[in-house]
Structure formats: structure tokens, C-alpha cells
mmCIF file of C-alpha atoms in Angstrom:
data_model
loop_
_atom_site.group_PDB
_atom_site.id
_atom_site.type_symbol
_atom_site.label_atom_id
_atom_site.label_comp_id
_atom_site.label_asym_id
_atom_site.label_seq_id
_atom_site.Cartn_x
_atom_site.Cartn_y
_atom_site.Cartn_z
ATOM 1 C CA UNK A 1 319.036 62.027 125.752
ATOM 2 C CA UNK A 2 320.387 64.534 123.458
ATOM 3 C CA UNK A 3 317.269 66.544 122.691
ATOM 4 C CA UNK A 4 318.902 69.355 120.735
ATOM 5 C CA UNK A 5 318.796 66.898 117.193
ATOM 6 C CA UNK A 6 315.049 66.481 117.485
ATOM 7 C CA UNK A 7 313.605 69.367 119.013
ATOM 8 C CA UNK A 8 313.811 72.542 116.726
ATOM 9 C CA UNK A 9 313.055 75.973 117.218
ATOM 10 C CA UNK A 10 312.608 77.883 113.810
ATOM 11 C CA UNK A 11 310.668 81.495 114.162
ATOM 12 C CA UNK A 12 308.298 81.401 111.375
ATOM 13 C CA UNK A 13 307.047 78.145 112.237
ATOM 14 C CA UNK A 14 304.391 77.798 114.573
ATOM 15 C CA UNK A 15 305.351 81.214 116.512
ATOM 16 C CA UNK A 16 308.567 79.684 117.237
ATOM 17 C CA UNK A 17 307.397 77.048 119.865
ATOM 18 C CA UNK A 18 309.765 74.381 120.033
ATOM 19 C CA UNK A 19 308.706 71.462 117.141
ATOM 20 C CA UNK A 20 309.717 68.056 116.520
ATOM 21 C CA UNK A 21 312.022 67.538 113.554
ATOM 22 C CA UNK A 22 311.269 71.048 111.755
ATOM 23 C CA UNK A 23 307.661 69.161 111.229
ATOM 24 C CA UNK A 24 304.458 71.445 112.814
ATOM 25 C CA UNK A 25 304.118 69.435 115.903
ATOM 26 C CA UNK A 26 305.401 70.781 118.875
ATOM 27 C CA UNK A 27 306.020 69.679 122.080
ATOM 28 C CA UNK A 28 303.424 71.562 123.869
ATOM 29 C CA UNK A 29 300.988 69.268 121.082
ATOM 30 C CA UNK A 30 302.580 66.113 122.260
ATOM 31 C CA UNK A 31 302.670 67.012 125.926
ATOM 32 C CA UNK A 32 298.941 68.185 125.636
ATOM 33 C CA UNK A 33 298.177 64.418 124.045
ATOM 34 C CA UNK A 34 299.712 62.647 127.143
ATOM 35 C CA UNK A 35 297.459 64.809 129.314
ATOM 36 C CA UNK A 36 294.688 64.496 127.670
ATOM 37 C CA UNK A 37 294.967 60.198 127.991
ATOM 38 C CA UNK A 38 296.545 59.013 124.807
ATOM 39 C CA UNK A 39 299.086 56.858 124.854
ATOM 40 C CA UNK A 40 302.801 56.414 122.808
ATOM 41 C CA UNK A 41 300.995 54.289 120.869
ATOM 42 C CA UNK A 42 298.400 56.031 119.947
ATOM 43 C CA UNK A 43 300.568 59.441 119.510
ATOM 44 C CA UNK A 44 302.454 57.318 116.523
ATOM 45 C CA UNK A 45 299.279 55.806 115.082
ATOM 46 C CA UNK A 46 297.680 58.836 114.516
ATOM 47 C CA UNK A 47 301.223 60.768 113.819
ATOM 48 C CA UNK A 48 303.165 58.542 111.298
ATOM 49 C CA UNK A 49 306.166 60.905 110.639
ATOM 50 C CA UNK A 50 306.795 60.600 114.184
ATOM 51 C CA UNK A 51 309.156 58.227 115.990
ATOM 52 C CA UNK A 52 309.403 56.991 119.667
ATOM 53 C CA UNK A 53 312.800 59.022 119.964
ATOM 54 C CA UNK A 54 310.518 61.948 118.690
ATOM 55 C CA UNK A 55 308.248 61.157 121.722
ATOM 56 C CA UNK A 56 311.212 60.833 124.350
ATOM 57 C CA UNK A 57 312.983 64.358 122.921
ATOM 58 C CA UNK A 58 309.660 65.637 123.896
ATOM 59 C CA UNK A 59 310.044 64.519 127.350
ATOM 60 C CA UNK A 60 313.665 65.370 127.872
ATOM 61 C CA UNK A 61 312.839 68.873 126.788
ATOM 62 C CA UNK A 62 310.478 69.641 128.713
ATOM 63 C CA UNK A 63 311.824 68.283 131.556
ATOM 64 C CA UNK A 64 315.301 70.265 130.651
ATOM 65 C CA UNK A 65 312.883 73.548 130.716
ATOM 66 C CA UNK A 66 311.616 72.548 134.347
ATOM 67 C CA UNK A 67 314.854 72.040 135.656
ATOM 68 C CA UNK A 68 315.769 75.576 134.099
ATOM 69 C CA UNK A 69 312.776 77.093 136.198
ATOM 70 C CA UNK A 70 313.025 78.947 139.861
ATOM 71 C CA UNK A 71 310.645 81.066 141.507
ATOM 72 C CA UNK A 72 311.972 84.433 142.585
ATOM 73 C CA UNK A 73 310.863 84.706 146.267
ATOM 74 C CA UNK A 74 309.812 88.045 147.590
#
């Protein structure tokens, strides 16, 4: 999935932590519902402006960002 449509980064909103769309949710937000036991579903119900392609550019980013990671050994 081609993240980089969905997913922007824009410093004076929200610190610059990456958000969906230009809207004020980020992906840490959506990432933090999932964890927290909410469901697609539910994520859309209570977030109209957002779409399941919102959801899954969520997802691809953040697992683009862990693929990006490496721990330096000592």
C-alpha cells in the first residue's frame, strides 16, 4: 500500500507526528485504539471522516517505520 497519500506529516500540527489525511488523528491515536481493544469497526463509528484505507495507511506506516529500525550492538 502506498502510504505516502494518506499519512501526512505537517509541523504545526500535532508536533508533527505523522496524521491521517492532514486531519488531527495520528497514527500513534489509531495504533493506541487497536491496543487498547477496539476494533476497525468501531475506529470508523466513532471516527466518521475516516476510511478503512485510512486504517490500513496506518498499518503500512508503521510497519514501514519497524522495518526502518536496527539496534546498534555494542
Amino acid at each position: 500500500m502506498n502510504y505516502q497519500e494518506l499519512i501526512t506529516i505537517e509541523p504545526g500540527k500535532r508536533s508533527g507526528k505523522p496524521c491521517i489525511r492532514g486531519v488531527r488523528i495520528t497514527v500513534y491515536d489509531i495504533l493506541e485504539y487497536f491496543t487498547g481493544g477496539m476494533t476497525e469497526e468501531e475506529i470508523l463509528e466513532d471516527f466518521s471522516e475516516l476510511t478503512p484505507e485510512d486504517i490500513k495507511a496506518c498499518l503500512a506506516f508503521a510497519a514501514d517505520r519497524e522495518k526502518k529500525l536496527f539496534v546498534a550492538s555494542l
